[in-house]
Amino acid sequence: MNSLLLNLPQFTALSGLSLLLSAMVLRLLLQFNLNKTAARSIAFITFVLSFITISGNSITIYLHGLLNDLSISSIVLSIHYLITADNSSYRISKQNIPLFYLIALSGLFFYPAALGLGMVDPYSWGFIHHSTLLSSLIFISLLAILIIFAFIKQYNLLLLSLILCLAGYQFRLLESQNLWDYLFDPIIFIYALLITIAHFFITGQNNDTTEKCPEKLGK
């Protein structure tokens, strides 16, 4: 039992990378219009094979050396895609867009500041269990407000991600002792930023089309 608990962060990290790899394989297969049952089966096989060791290492171990640990948010989004993907046209629903906006905006604030560009060090806020800083208390309070907001607005994916990130931090599902590392990582930040930019331009184009064709408003 103790061995299992000690290995839990490593298991979470490797499983997360396997889920991400499986989601990428599924996305590729659906892009080529492969039957969704067959595509999901291949994605599942990919997940299983990624744990098989060759010369003492598995695909996930190699990936971990390149990417390090994924955040809980990345793991949640990988699982969400594996469950919900059903065709080759991947669209983000309006209910899920707030999560990507939050990750993108948080990353735009966090990464430059964490690299020393600015007067604050937001990374220190994430050491909740080892800090008495007022900023850490404010950080947790903001997350609590976001959870309440997501619940009221029924942004289910955002709500689930925030709750699981906090639960993962509480139970030490990753090696990191910093809450930021549970909320997002560079991979999900870049992906969320691209999704946010694409959504922004698509929304702008739709608004332009509506303005040019006002008769559509009555339909």
Short mmCIF file of N, CA and C in Angstrom, two decimals, residues 32-201:
data_model
loop_
_atom_site.label_atom_id
_atom_site.label_comp_id
_atom_site.label_asym_id
_atom_site.label_seq_id
_atom_site.Cartn_x
_atom_site.Cartn_y
_atom_site.Cartn_z
N PHE A 32 -9.08 11.68 -40.70
CA PHE A 32 -9.12 10.93 -41.96
C PHE A 32 -10.40 10.11 -42.09
N ASN A 33 -11.42 10.50 -41.30
CA ASN A 33 -12.76 9.91 -41.40
C ASN A 33 -12.80 8.42 -41.12
N LEU A 34 -11.92 7.95 -40.27
CA LEU A 34 -12.00 6.56 -39.87
C LEU A 34 -13.21 6.35 -38.97
N ASN A 35 -13.84 5.19 -39.08
CA ASN A 35 -14.98 4.86 -38.21
C ASN A 35 -14.62 5.13 -36.76
N LYS A 36 -15.53 5.82 -36.04
CA LYS A 36 -15.19 6.25 -34.68
C LYS A 36 -14.95 5.09 -33.73
N THR A 37 -15.65 3.96 -33.95
CA THR A 37 -15.41 2.79 -33.10
C THR A 37 -14.01 2.23 -33.31
N ALA A 38 -13.63 2.14 -34.58
CA ALA A 38 -12.29 1.66 -34.91
C ALA A 38 -11.23 2.64 -34.41
N ALA A 39 -11.51 3.93 -34.56
CA ALA A 39 -10.55 4.94 -34.12
C ALA A 39 -10.36 4.89 -32.61
N ARG A 40 -11.45 4.74 -31.87
CA ARG A 40 -11.34 4.66 -30.41
C ARG A 40 -10.62 3.39 -29.99
N SER A 41 -10.83 2.31 -30.71
CA SER A 41 -10.15 1.06 -30.40
C SER A 41 -8.65 1.20 -30.58
N ILE A 42 -8.24 1.85 -31.67
CA ILE A 42 -6.82 2.06 -31.92
C ILE A 42 -6.23 3.00 -30.86
N ALA A 43 -7.00 4.02 -30.48
CA ALA A 43 -6.54 4.94 -29.44
C ALA A 43 -6.34 4.20 -28.12
N PHE A 44 -7.26 3.29 -27.80
CA PHE A 44 -7.13 2.50 -26.57
C PHE A 44 -5.90 1.59 -26.64
N ILE A 45 -5.69 0.97 -27.79
CA ILE A 45 -4.51 0.12 -27.98
C ILE A 45 -3.24 0.95 -27.81
N THR A 46 -3.25 2.17 -28.35
CA THR A 46 -2.12 3.08 -28.20
C THR A 46 -1.83 3.35 -26.73
N PHE A 47 -2.91 3.57 -25.96
CA PHE A 47 -2.75 3.81 -24.53
C PHE A 47 -2.08 2.63 -23.84
N VAL A 48 -2.51 1.42 -24.17
CA VAL A 48 -1.95 0.22 -23.54
C VAL A 48 -0.50 0.02 -23.97
N LEU A 49 -0.24 0.15 -25.26
CA LEU A 49 1.11 -0.10 -25.78
C LEU A 49 2.12 0.92 -25.25
N SER A 50 1.64 2.11 -24.93
CA SER A 50 2.57 3.16 -24.49
C SER A 50 3.23 2.82 -23.16
N PHE A 51 2.67 1.85 -22.42
CA PHE A 51 3.24 1.45 -21.14
C PHE A 51 4.22 0.27 -21.28
N ILE A 52 4.24 -0.36 -22.45
CA ILE A 52 5.12 -1.52 -22.64
C ILE A 52 6.57 -1.05 -22.72
N THR A 53 7.41 -1.65 -21.93
CA THR A 53 8.82 -1.24 -21.88
C THR A 53 9.64 -1.94 -22.96
N ILE A 54 10.53 -1.18 -23.56
CA ILE A 54 11.48 -1.69 -24.54
C ILE A 54 12.86 -1.24 -24.08
N SER A 55 13.73 -2.20 -23.82
CA SER A 55 15.06 -1.91 -23.28
C SER A 55 14.98 -1.12 -21.98
N GLY A 56 13.97 -1.46 -21.18
CA GLY A 56 13.84 -0.83 -19.87
C GLY A 56 13.04 0.46 -19.84
N ASN A 57 12.65 0.98 -21.01
CA ASN A 57 11.89 2.23 -21.06
C ASN A 57 10.65 2.04 -21.94
N SER A 58 9.62 2.83 -21.64
CA SER A 58 8.40 2.81 -22.43
C SER A 58 8.26 4.13 -23.18
N ILE A 59 7.27 4.21 -24.07
CA ILE A 59 7.03 5.45 -24.81
C ILE A 59 6.73 6.59 -23.86
N THR A 60 5.96 6.30 -22.81
CA THR A 60 5.59 7.36 -21.88
C THR A 60 6.81 7.89 -21.13
N ILE A 61 7.77 7.03 -20.84
CA ILE A 61 8.98 7.48 -20.15
C ILE A 61 9.79 8.41 -21.06
N TYR A 62 9.88 8.05 -22.35
CA TYR A 62 10.56 8.93 -23.29
C TYR A 62 9.83 10.27 -23.40
N LEU A 63 8.50 10.22 -23.47
CA LEU A 63 7.71 11.44 -23.54
C LEU A 63 7.90 12.29 -22.28
N HIS A 64 7.97 11.61 -21.14
CA HIS A 64 8.15 12.33 -19.89
C HIS A 64 9.48 13.07 -19.86
N GLY A 65 10.49 12.46 -20.47
CA GLY A 65 11.79 13.12 -20.55
C GLY A 65 11.73 14.38 -21.42
N LEU A 66 10.82 14.40 -22.39
CA LEU A 66 10.69 15.55 -23.28
C LEU A 66 9.74 16.62 -22.73
N LEU A 67 8.62 16.15 -22.15
CA LEU A 67 7.53 17.07 -21.79
C LEU A 67 7.37 17.31 -20.30
N ASN A 68 7.98 16.46 -19.48
CA ASN A 68 7.79 16.53 -18.04
C ASN A 68 6.34 16.19 -17.69
N ASP A 69 5.91 16.53 -16.47
CA ASP A 69 4.55 16.21 -16.04
C ASP A 69 3.53 17.10 -16.73
N LEU A 70 2.40 16.52 -17.08
CA LEU A 70 1.26 17.30 -17.54
C LEU A 70 0.47 17.78 -16.33
N SER A 71 -0.25 18.86 -16.50
CA SER A 71 -1.13 19.34 -15.45
C SER A 71 -2.39 18.48 -15.37
N ILE A 72 -3.11 18.60 -14.29
CA ILE A 72 -4.38 17.89 -14.17
C ILE A 72 -5.36 18.38 -15.23
N SER A 73 -5.30 19.67 -15.56
CA SER A 73 -6.17 20.21 -16.61
C SER A 73 -5.93 19.53 -17.94
N SER A 74 -4.66 19.30 -18.29
CA SER A 74 -4.35 18.61 -19.54
C SER A 74 -4.90 17.19 -19.53
N ILE A 75 -4.78 16.52 -18.40
CA ILE A 75 -5.29 15.16 -18.29
C ILE A 75 -6.81 15.14 -18.44
N VAL A 76 -7.48 16.09 -17.77
CA VAL A 76 -8.95 16.18 -17.86
C VAL A 76 -9.39 16.43 -19.30
N LEU A 77 -8.71 17.35 -20.00
CA LEU A 77 -9.08 17.66 -21.37
C LEU A 77 -8.80 16.48 -22.31
N SER A 78 -7.73 15.75 -22.06
CA SER A 78 -7.45 14.56 -22.87
C SER A 78 -8.54 13.52 -22.71
N ILE A 79 -8.94 13.27 -21.47
CA ILE A 79 -10.01 12.32 -21.21
C ILE A 79 -11.32 12.80 -21.82
N HIS A 80 -11.59 14.08 -21.69
CA HIS A 80 -12.83 14.65 -22.25
C HIS A 80 -12.88 14.45 -23.75
N TYR A 81 -11.76 14.69 -24.42
CA TYR A 81 -11.75 14.50 -25.87
C TYR A 81 -11.91 13.03 -26.24
N LEU A 82 -11.25 12.15 -25.54
CA LEU A 82 -11.37 10.73 -25.82
C LEU A 82 -12.81 10.23 -25.66
N ILE A 83 -13.55 10.85 -24.74
CA ILE A 83 -14.93 10.42 -24.50
C ILE A 83 -15.90 11.06 -25.49
N THR A 84 -15.69 12.32 -25.82
CA THR A 84 -16.70 13.06 -26.58
C THR A 84 -16.45 13.12 -28.09
N ALA A 85 -15.21 12.89 -28.53
CA ALA A 85 -14.92 13.00 -29.97
C ALA A 85 -15.74 11.97 -30.75
N ASP A 86 -16.47 12.44 -31.77
CA ASP A 86 -17.30 11.51 -32.54
C ASP A 86 -17.25 11.73 -34.04
N ASN A 87 -16.46 12.70 -34.50
CA ASN A 87 -16.30 12.88 -35.94
C ASN A 87 -15.01 13.63 -36.21
N SER A 88 -14.72 13.86 -37.48
CA SER A 88 -13.44 14.47 -37.85
C SER A 88 -13.46 15.99 -37.71
N SER A 89 -14.62 16.56 -37.46
CA SER A 89 -14.71 18.02 -37.31
C SER A 89 -14.77 18.35 -35.83
N TYR A 90 -13.65 18.79 -35.29
CA TYR A 90 -13.56 19.05 -33.86
C TYR A 90 -13.90 20.50 -33.58
N ARG A 91 -14.99 20.74 -32.88
CA ARG A 91 -15.42 22.08 -32.51
C ARG A 91 -15.54 22.18 -31.00
N ILE A 92 -15.10 23.30 -30.47
CA ILE A 92 -15.21 23.55 -29.04
C ILE A 92 -16.59 24.13 -28.76
N SER A 93 -17.32 23.52 -27.85
CA SER A 93 -18.65 24.01 -27.52
C SER A 93 -18.55 25.31 -26.73
N LYS A 94 -19.62 26.11 -26.78
CA LYS A 94 -19.64 27.38 -26.06
C LYS A 94 -19.48 27.17 -24.56
N GLN A 95 -19.95 26.04 -24.06
CA GLN A 95 -19.86 25.76 -22.63
C GLN A 95 -18.41 25.48 -22.20
N ASN A 96 -17.57 25.07 -23.15
CA ASN A 96 -16.20 24.71 -22.80
C ASN A 96 -15.18 25.81 -23.11
N ILE A 97 -15.59 26.80 -23.91
CA ILE A 97 -14.70 27.90 -24.28
C ILE A 97 -14.13 28.63 -23.05
N PRO A 98 -14.93 28.89 -21.99
CA PRO A 98 -14.37 29.61 -20.83
C PRO A 98 -13.13 28.97 -20.24
N LEU A 99 -13.04 27.64 -20.26
CA LEU A 99 -11.87 26.97 -19.72
C LEU A 99 -10.62 27.35 -20.53
N PHE A 100 -10.75 27.38 -21.85
CA PHE A 100 -9.60 27.71 -22.69
C PHE A 100 -9.22 29.19 -22.55
N TYR A 101 -10.22 30.04 -22.42
CA TYR A 101 -9.93 31.46 -22.17
C TYR A 101 -9.19 31.63 -20.85
N LEU A 102 -9.64 30.93 -19.82
CA LEU A 102 -9.01 31.05 -18.51
C LEU A 102 -7.56 30.58 -18.55
N ILE A 103 -7.31 29.44 -19.19
CA ILE A 103 -5.95 28.92 -19.28
C ILE A 103 -5.06 29.86 -20.08
N ALA A 104 -5.58 30.37 -21.20
CA ALA A 104 -4.79 31.27 -22.05
C ALA A 104 -4.46 32.56 -21.32
N LEU A 105 -5.43 33.17 -20.68
CA LEU A 105 -5.19 34.43 -19.97
C LEU A 105 -4.28 34.22 -18.76
N SER A 106 -4.47 33.10 -18.06
CA SER A 106 -3.61 32.80 -16.91
C SER A 106 -2.17 32.62 -17.35
N GLY A 107 -1.98 31.91 -18.46
CA GLY A 107 -0.63 31.69 -18.96
C GLY A 107 0.04 32.97 -19.42
N LEU A 108 -0.75 33.85 -20.07
CA LEU A 108 -0.19 35.13 -20.52
C LEU A 108 0.27 35.99 -19.35
N PHE A 109 -0.40 35.85 -18.23
CA PHE A 109 0.03 36.57 -17.02
C PHE A 109 1.16 35.83 -16.30
N PHE A 110 1.01 34.52 -16.20
CA PHE A 110 1.90 33.74 -15.33
C PHE A 110 3.30 33.60 -15.91
N TYR A 111 3.43 33.15 -17.15
CA TYR A 111 4.75 32.80 -17.67
C TYR A 111 5.70 34.00 -17.76
N PRO A 112 5.29 35.14 -18.29
CA PRO A 112 6.22 36.28 -18.29
C PRO A 112 6.61 36.71 -16.88
N ALA A 113 5.62 36.73 -15.96
CA ALA A 113 5.92 37.15 -14.58
C ALA A 113 6.83 36.15 -13.89
N ALA A 114 6.61 34.86 -14.13
CA ALA A 114 7.44 33.83 -13.51
C ALA A 114 8.87 33.87 -14.04
N LEU A 115 9.05 34.41 -15.24
CA LEU A 115 10.39 34.54 -15.82
C LEU A 115 11.09 35.82 -15.39
N GLY A 116 10.43 36.59 -14.52
CA GLY A 116 11.06 37.78 -13.98
C GLY A 116 10.65 39.08 -14.62
N LEU A 117 9.68 39.01 -15.55
CA LEU A 117 9.21 40.23 -16.20
C LEU A 117 8.07 40.83 -15.37
N GLY A 118 8.43 41.68 -14.45
CA GLY A 118 7.43 42.29 -13.59
C GLY A 118 7.92 42.36 -12.16
N MET A 119 7.06 42.88 -11.30
CA MET A 119 7.42 43.09 -9.90
C MET A 119 6.95 41.96 -8.98
N VAL A 120 6.19 41.01 -9.52
CA VAL A 120 5.64 39.94 -8.67
C VAL A 120 6.14 38.59 -9.17
N ASP A 121 6.12 37.63 -8.28
CA ASP A 121 6.48 36.25 -8.60
C ASP A 121 5.25 35.37 -8.32
N PRO A 122 4.38 35.20 -9.30
CA PRO A 122 3.14 34.45 -9.07
C PRO A 122 3.36 32.99 -8.74
N TYR A 123 4.52 32.44 -9.13
CA TYR A 123 4.74 31.01 -8.86
C TYR A 123 4.78 30.75 -7.36
N SER A 124 5.25 31.72 -6.57
CA SER A 124 5.32 31.54 -5.12
C SER A 124 3.92 31.45 -4.50
N TRP A 125 2.92 31.96 -5.19
CA TRP A 125 1.57 31.91 -4.66
C TRP A 125 1.05 30.48 -4.56
N GLY A 126 1.59 29.60 -5.41
CA GLY A 126 1.07 28.25 -5.52
C GLY A 126 1.51 27.31 -4.42
N PHE A 127 2.46 27.71 -3.59
CA PHE A 127 2.90 26.85 -2.49
C PHE A 127 1.96 27.03 -1.30
N ILE A 128 0.74 26.57 -1.48
CA ILE A 128 -0.32 26.83 -0.50
C ILE A 128 0.00 26.20 0.85
N HIS A 129 0.47 24.95 0.85
CA HIS A 129 0.72 24.23 2.11
C HIS A 129 1.99 24.69 2.81
N HIS A 130 2.82 25.45 2.12
CA HIS A 130 4.10 25.85 2.71
C HIS A 130 4.26 27.36 2.68
N SER A 131 3.15 28.07 2.69
CA SER A 131 3.23 29.52 2.59
C SER A 131 2.19 30.17 3.49
N THR A 132 2.58 31.28 4.06
CA THR A 132 1.64 32.09 4.85
C THR A 132 1.40 33.42 4.16
N LEU A 133 1.79 33.49 2.88
CA LEU A 133 1.65 34.73 2.14
C LEU A 133 0.18 35.07 1.94
N LEU A 134 -0.13 36.32 2.05
CA LEU A 134 -1.50 36.79 1.78
C LEU A 134 -1.87 36.51 0.33
N SER A 135 -0.88 36.58 -0.56
CA SER A 135 -1.15 36.34 -1.98
C SER A 135 -1.66 34.92 -2.22
N SER A 136 -1.15 33.95 -1.46
CA SER A 136 -1.62 32.57 -1.61
C SER A 136 -3.07 32.44 -1.17
N LEU A 137 -3.44 33.15 -0.11
CA LEU A 137 -4.82 33.14 0.35
C LEU A 137 -5.74 33.77 -0.69
N ILE A 138 -5.27 34.87 -1.28
CA ILE A 138 -6.05 35.53 -2.34
C ILE A 138 -6.19 34.61 -3.54
N PHE A 139 -5.10 33.90 -3.86
CA PHE A 139 -5.09 32.95 -4.98
C PHE A 139 -6.16 31.88 -4.79
N ILE A 140 -6.20 31.28 -3.62
CA ILE A 140 -7.21 30.26 -3.32
C ILE A 140 -8.61 30.86 -3.35
N SER A 141 -8.76 32.07 -2.85
CA SER A 141 -10.06 32.73 -2.85
C SER A 141 -10.56 32.97 -4.28
N LEU A 142 -9.65 33.36 -5.16
CA LEU A 142 -10.02 33.56 -6.56
C LEU A 142 -10.46 32.25 -7.21
N LEU A 143 -9.75 31.17 -6.89
CA LEU A 143 -10.15 29.86 -7.43
C LEU A 143 -11.52 29.45 -6.91
N ALA A 144 -11.79 29.75 -5.65
CA ALA A 144 -13.11 29.44 -5.07
C ALA A 144 -14.20 30.24 -5.78
N ILE A 145 -13.92 31.50 -6.08
CA ILE A 145 -14.89 32.34 -6.80
C ILE A 145 -15.12 31.79 -8.20
N LEU A 146 -14.05 31.35 -8.84
CA LEU A 146 -14.18 30.76 -10.18
C LEU A 146 -15.01 29.49 -10.15
N ILE A 147 -14.84 28.68 -9.13
CA ILE A 147 -15.63 27.45 -9.01
C ILE A 147 -17.11 27.79 -8.85
N ILE A 148 -17.41 28.77 -8.00
CA ILE A 148 -18.80 29.19 -7.80
C ILE A 148 -19.38 29.75 -9.10
N PHE A 149 -18.57 30.56 -9.80
CA PHE A 149 -19.00 31.14 -11.07
C PHE A 149 -19.29 30.05 -12.10
N ALA A 150 -18.37 29.08 -12.20
CA ALA A 150 -18.55 27.99 -13.16
C ALA A 150 -19.79 27.16 -12.83
N PHE A 151 -20.05 26.98 -11.55
CA PHE A 151 -21.24 26.23 -11.13
C PHE A 151 -22.52 26.98 -11.50
N ILE A 152 -22.54 28.28 -11.24
CA ILE A 152 -23.73 29.08 -11.55
C ILE A 152 -23.99 29.14 -13.05
N LYS A 153 -22.92 29.32 -13.83
CA LYS A 153 -23.04 29.44 -15.28
C LYS A 153 -23.12 28.08 -15.98
N GLN A 154 -22.97 27.01 -15.20
CA GLN A 154 -23.01 25.64 -15.72
C GLN A 154 -21.90 25.38 -16.76
N TYR A 155 -20.73 25.94 -16.49
CA TYR A 155 -19.55 25.63 -17.30
C TYR A 155 -18.93 24.35 -16.71
N ASN A 156 -19.50 23.23 -17.11
CA ASN A 156 -19.19 21.97 -16.44
C ASN A 156 -17.73 21.54 -16.57
N LEU A 157 -17.15 21.73 -17.75
CA LEU A 157 -15.75 21.31 -17.93
C LEU A 157 -14.81 22.18 -17.11
N LEU A 158 -15.08 23.47 -17.07
CA LEU A 158 -14.29 24.37 -16.23
C LEU A 158 -14.43 24.00 -14.76
N LEU A 159 -15.66 23.75 -14.34
CA LEU A 159 -15.92 23.37 -12.95
C LEU A 159 -15.20 22.08 -12.59
N LEU A 160 -15.31 21.08 -13.45
CA LEU A 160 -14.67 19.79 -13.19
C LEU A 160 -13.16 19.93 -13.12
N SER A 161 -12.60 20.70 -14.04
CA SER A 161 -11.14 20.87 -14.07
C SER A 161 -10.63 21.55 -12.80
N LEU A 162 -11.30 22.61 -12.38
CA LEU A 162 -10.87 23.33 -11.18
C LEU A 162 -10.96 22.44 -9.94
N ILE A 163 -12.06 21.71 -9.82
CA ILE A 163 -12.23 20.84 -8.66
C ILE A 163 -11.18 19.74 -8.64
N LEU A 164 -10.93 19.13 -9.80
CA LEU A 164 -9.96 18.04 -9.86
C LEU A 164 -8.53 18.56 -9.67
N CYS A 165 -8.25 19.77 -10.12
CA CYS A 165 -6.93 20.35 -9.88
C CYS A 165 -6.69 20.55 -8.39
N LEU A 166 -7.69 21.07 -7.70
CA LEU A 166 -7.56 21.27 -6.25
C LEU A 166 -7.47 19.93 -5.52
N ALA A 167 -8.27 18.97 -5.96
CA ALA A 167 -8.23 17.64 -5.33
C ALA A 167 -6.88 16.98 -5.61
N GLY A 168 -6.39 17.11 -6.84
CA GLY A 168 -5.09 16.54 -7.18
C GLY A 168 -3.97 17.15 -6.36
N TYR A 169 -4.06 18.45 -6.13
CA TYR A 169 -3.05 19.12 -5.30
C TYR A 169 -3.14 18.65 -3.85
N GLN A 170 -4.34 18.50 -3.36
CA GLN A 170 -4.54 18.07 -1.97
C GLN A 170 -3.99 16.67 -1.75
N PHE A 171 -4.19 15.77 -2.74
CA PHE A 171 -3.77 14.38 -2.60
C PHE A 171 -2.42 14.10 -3.25
N ARG A 172 -1.74 15.17 -3.71
CA ARG A 172 -0.39 15.04 -4.27
C ARG A 172 -0.34 14.03 -5.43
N LEU A 173 -1.19 14.24 -6.43
CA LEU A 173 -1.20 13.35 -7.58
C LEU A 173 -0.02 13.59 -8.51
N LEU A 174 0.65 14.73 -8.36
CA LEU A 174 1.85 15.03 -9.13
C LEU A 174 3.02 15.24 -8.18
N GLU A 175 4.21 15.23 -8.73
CA GLU A 175 5.40 15.44 -7.90
C GLU A 175 5.46 16.86 -7.36
N SER A 176 4.96 17.81 -8.13
CA SER A 176 5.06 19.21 -7.75
C SER A 176 4.25 19.51 -6.49
N GLN A 177 4.76 20.43 -5.69
CA GLN A 177 4.05 20.92 -4.51
C GLN A 177 3.45 22.30 -4.75
N ASN A 178 3.41 22.69 -6.03
CA ASN A 178 2.89 24.02 -6.38
C ASN A 178 1.58 23.87 -7.14
N LEU A 179 0.56 24.59 -6.71
CA LEU A 179 -0.77 24.47 -7.30
C LEU A 179 -0.80 24.88 -8.76
N TRP A 180 0.05 25.83 -9.15
CA TRP A 180 0.08 26.25 -10.55
C TRP A 180 0.33 25.07 -11.49
N ASP A 181 1.20 24.15 -11.08
CA ASP A 181 1.55 23.01 -11.94
C ASP A 181 0.39 22.04 -12.11
N TYR A 182 -0.60 22.13 -11.25
CA TYR A 182 -1.80 21.31 -11.37
C TYR A 182 -2.84 21.97 -12.28
N LEU A 183 -2.75 23.30 -12.38
CA LEU A 183 -3.75 24.05 -13.14
C LEU A 183 -3.46 24.08 -14.63
N PHE A 184 -2.22 24.27 -15.01
CA PHE A 184 -1.89 24.25 -16.43
C PHE A 184 -0.40 24.02 -16.62
N ASP A 185 -0.03 23.74 -17.86
CA ASP A 185 1.36 23.49 -18.24
C ASP A 185 1.59 24.14 -19.60
N PRO A 186 2.83 24.21 -20.08
CA PRO A 186 3.09 24.89 -21.36
C PRO A 186 2.31 24.32 -22.54
N ILE A 187 2.10 23.00 -22.57
CA ILE A 187 1.40 22.39 -23.69
C ILE A 187 -0.05 22.85 -23.74
N ILE A 188 -0.75 22.73 -22.61
CA ILE A 188 -2.16 23.12 -22.59
C ILE A 188 -2.30 24.63 -22.76
N PHE A 189 -1.31 25.40 -22.29
CA PHE A 189 -1.36 26.85 -22.48
C PHE A 189 -1.28 27.21 -23.95
N ILE A 190 -0.33 26.62 -24.67
CA ILE A 190 -0.19 26.91 -26.10
C ILE A 190 -1.45 26.48 -26.86
N TYR A 191 -1.97 25.30 -26.52
CA TYR A 191 -3.18 24.82 -27.17
C TYR A 191 -4.36 25.75 -26.88
N ALA A 192 -4.52 26.13 -25.62
CA ALA A 192 -5.62 27.01 -25.24
C ALA A 192 -5.48 28.37 -25.90
N LEU A 193 -4.25 28.87 -26.01
CA LEU A 193 -4.03 30.16 -26.65
C LEU A 193 -4.44 30.11 -28.12
N LEU A 194 -4.08 29.02 -28.82
CA LEU A 194 -4.47 28.87 -30.22
C LEU A 194 -5.98 28.77 -30.37
N ILE A 195 -6.62 27.99 -29.47
CA ILE A 195 -8.08 27.86 -29.50
C ILE A 195 -8.74 29.20 -29.25
N THR A 196 -8.22 29.96 -28.29
CA THR A 196 -8.78 31.26 -27.95
C THR A 196 -8.66 32.23 -29.11
N ILE A 197 -7.49 32.28 -29.74
CA ILE A 197 -7.29 33.17 -30.89
C ILE A 197 -8.22 32.79 -32.03
N ALA A 198 -8.31 31.48 -32.32
CA ALA A 198 -9.19 31.02 -33.39
C ALA A 198 -10.64 31.36 -33.08
N HIS A 199 -11.07 31.14 -31.85
CA HIS A 199 -12.44 31.44 -31.47
C HIS A 199 -12.72 32.93 -31.57
N PHE A 200 -11.74 33.75 -31.18
CA PHE A 200 -11.90 35.20 -31.24
C PHE A 200 -12.12 35.66 -32.68
N PHE A 201 -11.31 35.15 -33.61
CA PHE A 201 -11.44 35.57 -35.00
C PHE A 201 -12.71 35.02 -35.64
#
